[in-house]
Coordinates of N, CA and C in Angstrom, one line a residue:
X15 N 128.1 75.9 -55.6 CA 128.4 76.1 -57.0 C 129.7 75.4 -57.3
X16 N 129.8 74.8 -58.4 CA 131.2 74.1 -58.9 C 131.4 74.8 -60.3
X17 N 132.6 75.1 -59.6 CA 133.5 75.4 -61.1 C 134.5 74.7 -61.8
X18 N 134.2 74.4 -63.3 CA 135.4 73.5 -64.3 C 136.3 74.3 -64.4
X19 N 137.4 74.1 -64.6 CA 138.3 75.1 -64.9 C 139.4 73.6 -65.6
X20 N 139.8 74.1 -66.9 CA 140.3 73.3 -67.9 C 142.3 73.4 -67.8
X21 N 142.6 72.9 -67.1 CA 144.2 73.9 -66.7 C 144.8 74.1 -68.5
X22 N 144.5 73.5 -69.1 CA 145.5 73.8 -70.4 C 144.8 74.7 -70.7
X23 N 143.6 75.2 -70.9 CA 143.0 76.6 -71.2 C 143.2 78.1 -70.7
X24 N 143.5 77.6 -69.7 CA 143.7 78.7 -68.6 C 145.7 78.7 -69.0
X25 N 146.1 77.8 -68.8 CA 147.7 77.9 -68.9 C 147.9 78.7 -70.6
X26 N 146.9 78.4 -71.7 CA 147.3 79.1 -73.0 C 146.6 80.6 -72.4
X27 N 145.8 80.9 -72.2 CA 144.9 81.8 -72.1 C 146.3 82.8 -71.2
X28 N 147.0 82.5 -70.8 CA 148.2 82.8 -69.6 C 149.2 83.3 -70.8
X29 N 149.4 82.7 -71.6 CA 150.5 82.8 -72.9 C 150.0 83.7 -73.8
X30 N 148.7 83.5 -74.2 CA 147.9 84.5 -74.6 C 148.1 85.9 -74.5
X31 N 147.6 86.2 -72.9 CA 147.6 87.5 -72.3 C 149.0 87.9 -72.2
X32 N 150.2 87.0 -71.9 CA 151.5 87.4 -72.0 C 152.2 88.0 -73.6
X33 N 151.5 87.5 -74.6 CA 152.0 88.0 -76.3 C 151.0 89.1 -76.2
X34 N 149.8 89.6 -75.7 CA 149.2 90.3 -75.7 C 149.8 91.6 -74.9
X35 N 150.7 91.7 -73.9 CA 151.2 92.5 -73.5 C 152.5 92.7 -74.0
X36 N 153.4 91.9 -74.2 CA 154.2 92.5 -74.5 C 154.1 93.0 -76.2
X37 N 153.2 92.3 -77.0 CA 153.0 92.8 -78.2 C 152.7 94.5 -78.0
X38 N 152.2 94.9 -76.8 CA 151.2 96.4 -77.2 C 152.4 97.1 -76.9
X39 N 153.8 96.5 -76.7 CA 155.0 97.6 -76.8 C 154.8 98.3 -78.3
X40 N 154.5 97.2 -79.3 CA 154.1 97.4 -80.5 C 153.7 98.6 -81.4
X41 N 152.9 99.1 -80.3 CA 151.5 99.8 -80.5 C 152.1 101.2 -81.1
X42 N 151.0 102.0 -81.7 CA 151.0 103.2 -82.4 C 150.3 104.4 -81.9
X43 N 150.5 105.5 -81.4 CA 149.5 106.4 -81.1 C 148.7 107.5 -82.1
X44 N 147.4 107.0 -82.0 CA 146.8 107.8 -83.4 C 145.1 108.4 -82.5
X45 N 145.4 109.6 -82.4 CA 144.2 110.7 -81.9 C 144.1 110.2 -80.4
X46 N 145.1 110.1 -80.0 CA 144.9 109.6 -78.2 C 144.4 108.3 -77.6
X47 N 144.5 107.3 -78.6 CA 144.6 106.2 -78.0 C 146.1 105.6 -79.2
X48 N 146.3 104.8 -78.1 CA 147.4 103.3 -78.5 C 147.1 102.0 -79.1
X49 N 147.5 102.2 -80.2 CA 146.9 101.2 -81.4 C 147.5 100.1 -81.2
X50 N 147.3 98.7 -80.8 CA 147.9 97.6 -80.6 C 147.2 96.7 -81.3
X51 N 147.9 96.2 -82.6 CA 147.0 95.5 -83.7 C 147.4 94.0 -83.2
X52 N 148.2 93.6 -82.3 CA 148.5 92.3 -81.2 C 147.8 92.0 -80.6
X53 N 146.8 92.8 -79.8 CA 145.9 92.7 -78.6 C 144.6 91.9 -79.6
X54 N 144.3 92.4 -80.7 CA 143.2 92.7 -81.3 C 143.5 90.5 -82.9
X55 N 144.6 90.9 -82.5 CA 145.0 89.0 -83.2 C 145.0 87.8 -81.9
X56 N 145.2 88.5 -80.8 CA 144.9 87.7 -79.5 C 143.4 87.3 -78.9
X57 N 142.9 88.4 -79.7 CA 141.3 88.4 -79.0 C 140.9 87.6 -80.0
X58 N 141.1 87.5 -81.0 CA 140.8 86.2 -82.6 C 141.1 85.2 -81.8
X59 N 142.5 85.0 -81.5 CA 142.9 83.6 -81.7 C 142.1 82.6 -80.1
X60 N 142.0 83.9 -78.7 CA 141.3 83.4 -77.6 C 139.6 82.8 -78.0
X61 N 139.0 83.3 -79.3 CA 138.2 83.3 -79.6 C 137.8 81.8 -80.2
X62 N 138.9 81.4 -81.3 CA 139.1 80.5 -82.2 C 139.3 79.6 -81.0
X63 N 140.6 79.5 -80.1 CA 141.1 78.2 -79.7 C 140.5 78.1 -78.0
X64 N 139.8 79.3 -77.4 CA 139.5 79.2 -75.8 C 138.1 79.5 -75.7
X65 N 137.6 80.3 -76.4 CA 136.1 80.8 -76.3 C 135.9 82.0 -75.5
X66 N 134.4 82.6 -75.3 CA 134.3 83.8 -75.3 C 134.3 84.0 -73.8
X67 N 134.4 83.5 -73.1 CA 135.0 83.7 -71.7 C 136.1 83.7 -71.3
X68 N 136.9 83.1 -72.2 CA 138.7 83.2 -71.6 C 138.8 84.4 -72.6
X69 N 138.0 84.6 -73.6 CA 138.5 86.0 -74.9 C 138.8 87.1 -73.9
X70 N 137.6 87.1 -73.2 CA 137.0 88.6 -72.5 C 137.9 88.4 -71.4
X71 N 138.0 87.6 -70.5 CA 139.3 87.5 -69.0 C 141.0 88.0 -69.6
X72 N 140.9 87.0 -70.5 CA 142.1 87.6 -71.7 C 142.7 88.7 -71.7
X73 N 140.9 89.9 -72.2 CA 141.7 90.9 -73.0 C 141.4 91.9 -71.6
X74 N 140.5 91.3 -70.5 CA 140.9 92.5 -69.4 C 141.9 92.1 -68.7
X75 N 143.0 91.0 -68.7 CA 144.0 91.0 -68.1 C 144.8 91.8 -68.6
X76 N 145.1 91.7 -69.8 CA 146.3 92.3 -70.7 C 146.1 93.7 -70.6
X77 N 144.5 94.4 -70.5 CA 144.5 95.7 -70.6 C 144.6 96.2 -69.2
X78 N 144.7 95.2 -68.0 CA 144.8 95.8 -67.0 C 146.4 95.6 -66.6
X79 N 147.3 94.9 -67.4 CA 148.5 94.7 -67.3 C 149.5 95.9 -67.9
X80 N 148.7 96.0 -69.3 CA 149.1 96.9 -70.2 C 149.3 98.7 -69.1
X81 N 148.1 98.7 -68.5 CA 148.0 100.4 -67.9 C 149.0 100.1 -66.6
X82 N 149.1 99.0 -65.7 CA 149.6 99.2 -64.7 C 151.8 99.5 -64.9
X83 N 151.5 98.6 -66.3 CA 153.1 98.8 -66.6 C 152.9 100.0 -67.7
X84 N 152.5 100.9 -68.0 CA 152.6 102.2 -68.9 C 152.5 101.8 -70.1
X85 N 151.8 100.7 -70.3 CA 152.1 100.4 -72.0 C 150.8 100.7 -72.4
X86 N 150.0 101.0 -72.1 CA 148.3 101.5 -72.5 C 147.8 102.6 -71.5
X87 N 146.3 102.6 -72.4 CA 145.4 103.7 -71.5 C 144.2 103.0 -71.4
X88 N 143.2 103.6 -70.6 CA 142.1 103.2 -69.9 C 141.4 103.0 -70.9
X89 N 141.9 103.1 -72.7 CA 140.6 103.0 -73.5 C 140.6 101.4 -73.8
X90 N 142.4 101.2 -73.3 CA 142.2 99.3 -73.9 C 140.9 98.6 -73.2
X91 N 140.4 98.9 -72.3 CA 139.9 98.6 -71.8 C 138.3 98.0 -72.4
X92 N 137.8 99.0 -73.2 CA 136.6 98.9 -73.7 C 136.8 98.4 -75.5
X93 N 137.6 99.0 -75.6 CA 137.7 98.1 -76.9 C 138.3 97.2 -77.1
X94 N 139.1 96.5 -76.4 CA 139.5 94.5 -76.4 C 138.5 93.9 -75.9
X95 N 138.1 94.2 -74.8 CA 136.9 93.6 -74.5 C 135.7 93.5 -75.2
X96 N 135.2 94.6 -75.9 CA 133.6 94.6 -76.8 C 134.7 93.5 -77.9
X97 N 135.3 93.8 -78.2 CA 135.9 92.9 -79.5 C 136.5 91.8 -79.1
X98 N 136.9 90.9 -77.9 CA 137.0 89.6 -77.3 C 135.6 89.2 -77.5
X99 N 134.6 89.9 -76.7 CA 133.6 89.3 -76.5 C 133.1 88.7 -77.7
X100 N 133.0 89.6 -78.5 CA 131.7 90.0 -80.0 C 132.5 88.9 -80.6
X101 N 133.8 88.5 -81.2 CA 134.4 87.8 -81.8 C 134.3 86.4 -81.2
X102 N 134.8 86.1 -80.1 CA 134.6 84.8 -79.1 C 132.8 84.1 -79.6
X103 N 132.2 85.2 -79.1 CA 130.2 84.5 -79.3 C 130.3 84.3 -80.8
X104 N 130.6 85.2 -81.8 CA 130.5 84.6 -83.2 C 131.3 83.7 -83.4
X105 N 132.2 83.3 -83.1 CA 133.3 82.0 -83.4 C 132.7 80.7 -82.8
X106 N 132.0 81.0 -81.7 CA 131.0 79.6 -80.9 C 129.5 79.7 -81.9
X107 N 128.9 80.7 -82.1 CA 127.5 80.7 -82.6 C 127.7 80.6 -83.8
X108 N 128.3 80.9 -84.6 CA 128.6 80.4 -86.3 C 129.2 79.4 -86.7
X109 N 129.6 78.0 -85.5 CA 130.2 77.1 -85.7 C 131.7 77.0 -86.7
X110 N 132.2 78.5 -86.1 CA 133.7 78.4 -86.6 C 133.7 79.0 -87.8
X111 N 132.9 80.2 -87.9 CA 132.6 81.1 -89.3 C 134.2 82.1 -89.2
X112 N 135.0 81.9 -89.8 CA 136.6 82.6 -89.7 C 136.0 83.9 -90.4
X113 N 135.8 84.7 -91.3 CA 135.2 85.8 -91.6 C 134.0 86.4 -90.8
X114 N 133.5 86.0 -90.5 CA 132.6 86.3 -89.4 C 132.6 86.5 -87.8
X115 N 133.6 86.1 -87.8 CA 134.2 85.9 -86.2 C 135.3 87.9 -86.5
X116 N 136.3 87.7 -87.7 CA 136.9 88.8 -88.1 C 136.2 90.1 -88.4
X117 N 135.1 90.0 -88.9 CA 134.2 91.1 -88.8 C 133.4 91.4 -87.0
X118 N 133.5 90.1 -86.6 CA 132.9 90.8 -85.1 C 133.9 91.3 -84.3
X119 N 134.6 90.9 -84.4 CA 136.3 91.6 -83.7 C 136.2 93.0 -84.2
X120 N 136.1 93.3 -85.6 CA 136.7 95.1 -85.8 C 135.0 95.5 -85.1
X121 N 133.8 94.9 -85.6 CA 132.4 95.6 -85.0 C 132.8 95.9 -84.1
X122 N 133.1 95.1 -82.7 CA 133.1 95.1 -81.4 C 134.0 96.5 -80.7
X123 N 135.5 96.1 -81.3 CA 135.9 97.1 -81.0 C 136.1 98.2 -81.5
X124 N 135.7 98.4 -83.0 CA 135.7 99.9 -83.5 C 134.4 100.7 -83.5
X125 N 133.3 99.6 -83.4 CA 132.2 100.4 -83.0 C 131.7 100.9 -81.5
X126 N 131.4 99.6 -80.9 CA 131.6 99.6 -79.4 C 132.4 99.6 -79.0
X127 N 133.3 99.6 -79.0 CA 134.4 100.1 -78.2 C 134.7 101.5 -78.1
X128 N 134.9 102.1 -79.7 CA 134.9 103.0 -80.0 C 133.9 104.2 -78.9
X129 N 132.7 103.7 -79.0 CA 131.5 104.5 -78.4 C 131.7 104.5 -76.7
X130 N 132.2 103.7 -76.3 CA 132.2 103.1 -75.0 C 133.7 104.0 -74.7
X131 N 134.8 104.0 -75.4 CA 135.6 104.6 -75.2 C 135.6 106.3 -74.6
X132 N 134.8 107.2 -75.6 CA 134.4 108.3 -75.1 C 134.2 108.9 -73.8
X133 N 132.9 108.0 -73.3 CA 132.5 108.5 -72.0 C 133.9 108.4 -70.5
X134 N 134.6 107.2 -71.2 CA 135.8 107.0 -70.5 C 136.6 108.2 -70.7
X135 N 137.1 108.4 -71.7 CA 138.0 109.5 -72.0 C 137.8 110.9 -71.3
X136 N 136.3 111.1 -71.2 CA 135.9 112.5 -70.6 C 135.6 112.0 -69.1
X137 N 135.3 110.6 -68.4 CA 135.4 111.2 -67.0 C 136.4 110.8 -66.7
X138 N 137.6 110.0 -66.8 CA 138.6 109.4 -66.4 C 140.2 110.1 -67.1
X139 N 140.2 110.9 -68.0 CA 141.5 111.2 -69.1 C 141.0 112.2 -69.0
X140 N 140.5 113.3 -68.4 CA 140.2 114.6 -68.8 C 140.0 115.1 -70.7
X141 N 139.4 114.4 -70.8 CA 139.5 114.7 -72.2 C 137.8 115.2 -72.6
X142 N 138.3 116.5 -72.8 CA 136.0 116.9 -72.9 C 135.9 117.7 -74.1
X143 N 136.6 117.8 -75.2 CA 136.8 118.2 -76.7 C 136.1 117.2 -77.3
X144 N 135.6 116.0 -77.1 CA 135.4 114.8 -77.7 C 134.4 114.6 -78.2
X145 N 134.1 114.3 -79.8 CA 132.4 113.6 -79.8 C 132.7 112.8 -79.8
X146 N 131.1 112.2 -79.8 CA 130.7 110.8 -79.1 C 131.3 109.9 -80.0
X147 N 132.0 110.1 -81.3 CA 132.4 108.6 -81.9 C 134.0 109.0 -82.3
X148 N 134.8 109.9 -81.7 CA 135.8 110.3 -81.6 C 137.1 109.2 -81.6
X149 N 137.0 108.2 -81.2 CA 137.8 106.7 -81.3 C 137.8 105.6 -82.0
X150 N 136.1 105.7 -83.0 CA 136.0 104.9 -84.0 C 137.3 104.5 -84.8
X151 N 137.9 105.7 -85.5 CA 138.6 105.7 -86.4 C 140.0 105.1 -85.8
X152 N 140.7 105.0 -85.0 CA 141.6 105.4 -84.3 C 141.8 103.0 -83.9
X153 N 140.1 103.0 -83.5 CA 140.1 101.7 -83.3 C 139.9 100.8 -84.2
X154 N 139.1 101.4 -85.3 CA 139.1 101.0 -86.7 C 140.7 100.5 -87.3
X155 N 141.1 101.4 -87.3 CA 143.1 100.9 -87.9 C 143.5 99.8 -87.1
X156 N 143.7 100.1 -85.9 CA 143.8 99.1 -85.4 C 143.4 97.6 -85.0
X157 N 142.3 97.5 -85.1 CA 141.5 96.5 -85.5 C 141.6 95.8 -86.3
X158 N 141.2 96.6 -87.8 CA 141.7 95.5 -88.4 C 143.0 95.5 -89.0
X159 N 144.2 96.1 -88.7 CA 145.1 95.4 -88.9 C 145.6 93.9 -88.1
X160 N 145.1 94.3 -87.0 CA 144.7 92.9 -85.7 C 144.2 91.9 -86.5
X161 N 143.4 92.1 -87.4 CA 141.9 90.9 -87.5 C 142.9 90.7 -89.2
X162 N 143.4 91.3 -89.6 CA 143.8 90.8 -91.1 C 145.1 89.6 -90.6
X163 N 145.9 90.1 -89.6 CA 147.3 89.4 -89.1 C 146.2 88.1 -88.5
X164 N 145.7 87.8 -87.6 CA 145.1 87.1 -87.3 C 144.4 86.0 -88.1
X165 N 143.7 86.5 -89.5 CA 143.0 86.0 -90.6 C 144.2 85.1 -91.1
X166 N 144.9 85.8 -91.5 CA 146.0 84.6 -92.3 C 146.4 83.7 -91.2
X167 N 146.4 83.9 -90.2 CA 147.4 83.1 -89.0 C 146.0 81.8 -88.9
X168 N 145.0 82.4 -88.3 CA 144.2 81.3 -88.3 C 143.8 80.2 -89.8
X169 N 143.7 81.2 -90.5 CA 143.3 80.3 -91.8 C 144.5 78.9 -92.1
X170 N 145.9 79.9 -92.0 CA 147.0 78.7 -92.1 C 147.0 77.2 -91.3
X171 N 147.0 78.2 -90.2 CA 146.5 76.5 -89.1 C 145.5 75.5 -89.4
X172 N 144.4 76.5 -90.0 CA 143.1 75.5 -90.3 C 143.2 74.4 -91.4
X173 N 144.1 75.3 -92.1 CA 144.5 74.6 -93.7 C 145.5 73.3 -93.0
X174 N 146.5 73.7 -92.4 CA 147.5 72.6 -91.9 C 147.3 71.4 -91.2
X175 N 145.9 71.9 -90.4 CA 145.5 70.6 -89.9 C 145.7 71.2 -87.8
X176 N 146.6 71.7 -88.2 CA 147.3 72.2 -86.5 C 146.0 73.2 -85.7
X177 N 145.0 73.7 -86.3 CA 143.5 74.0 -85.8 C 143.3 73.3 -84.7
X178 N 142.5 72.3 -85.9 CA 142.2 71.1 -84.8 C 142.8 70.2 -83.6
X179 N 144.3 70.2 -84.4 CA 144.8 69.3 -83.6 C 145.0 70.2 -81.7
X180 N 145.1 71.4 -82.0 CA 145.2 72.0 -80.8 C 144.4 72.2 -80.3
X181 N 142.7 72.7 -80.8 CA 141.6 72.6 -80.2 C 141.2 71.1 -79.4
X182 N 141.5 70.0 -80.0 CA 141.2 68.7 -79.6 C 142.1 69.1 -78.3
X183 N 144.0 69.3 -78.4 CA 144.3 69.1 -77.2 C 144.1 69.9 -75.9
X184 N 143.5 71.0 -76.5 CA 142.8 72.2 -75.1 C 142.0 71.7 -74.7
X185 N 141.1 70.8 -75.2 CA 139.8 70.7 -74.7 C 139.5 68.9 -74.2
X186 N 140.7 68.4 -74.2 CA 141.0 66.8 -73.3 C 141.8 67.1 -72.8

């Protein structure tokens, strides 16, 4: 097997996960998870400038960075990642649909994540009061405040020209 590995991709994708952690100092606690609307403008921007494989390595680095230094819980887990992922494949499959990439970011993680969250909460957090969509809300806020901060940021770039010019140089 051979693997490409693009060093400027991986070197942003590094800087990435680094504003991604220290952003979730940020973060807000609302019904027992930690609202980090930084993690959730990181998974956009991995999406926009690296794709949906650096999105998803991204947001499980940061969420596995995030728990081991006390700045998160086991739920970053499932909601950066359903919303790396879902956002990264629409930003590749829509040929760069900026609204559509933003709506798969809050889907990803306020729905699936949300739902995925749960079963975590009750075997890993002792947490067994919970219905099954008990995080929606919680990842909802934070989401899209993520995906609105994100929205202007990317759109700026795109308008400026500095989009492209950075995608060209990640990708030579």
């Amino acid at each position: 097997m051979s693997y490409k590995f693009n060093i400027k991709k991986l070197a942003a994708a590094g800087i990435l996960c680094a504003v991604a952690v220290v952003g979730s100092t940020f973060s807000v606690p609302v019904f027992g998870s930690m609202c980090a609307p930084v993690q959730h403008m990181i998974n956009i921007l991995c999406a926009v400038l690296l794709g949906p494989g650096y999105g998803l390595g991204v947001a499980f680095v940061a969420s596995l960075l995030r728990n081991l230094m006390g700045l998160g819980t086991l739920l970053a887990f499932p909601g950066s990642m359903c919303g790396a992922l879902l956002c990264g494949l629409a930003w590749k499959y829509s040929k760069n649909n900026l609204p559509l990439t933003l709506v798969a970011e809050v889907l990803g993680t306020a729905i699936l994540g949300g739902l995925l969250a749960t079963p975590i909460a009750t075997a890993f957090m002792g947490k067994t009061d919970l219905t099954f969509y008990a995080f929606i809300i919680p990842f909802l806020i934070s989401t899209v405040a993520g995906s609105i901060i994100s929205g202007f940021l990317v759109f700026a770039l795109k308008k400026s020209g500095a989009l492209q010019n950075m995608t060209e140089a990640l990708n030579h």
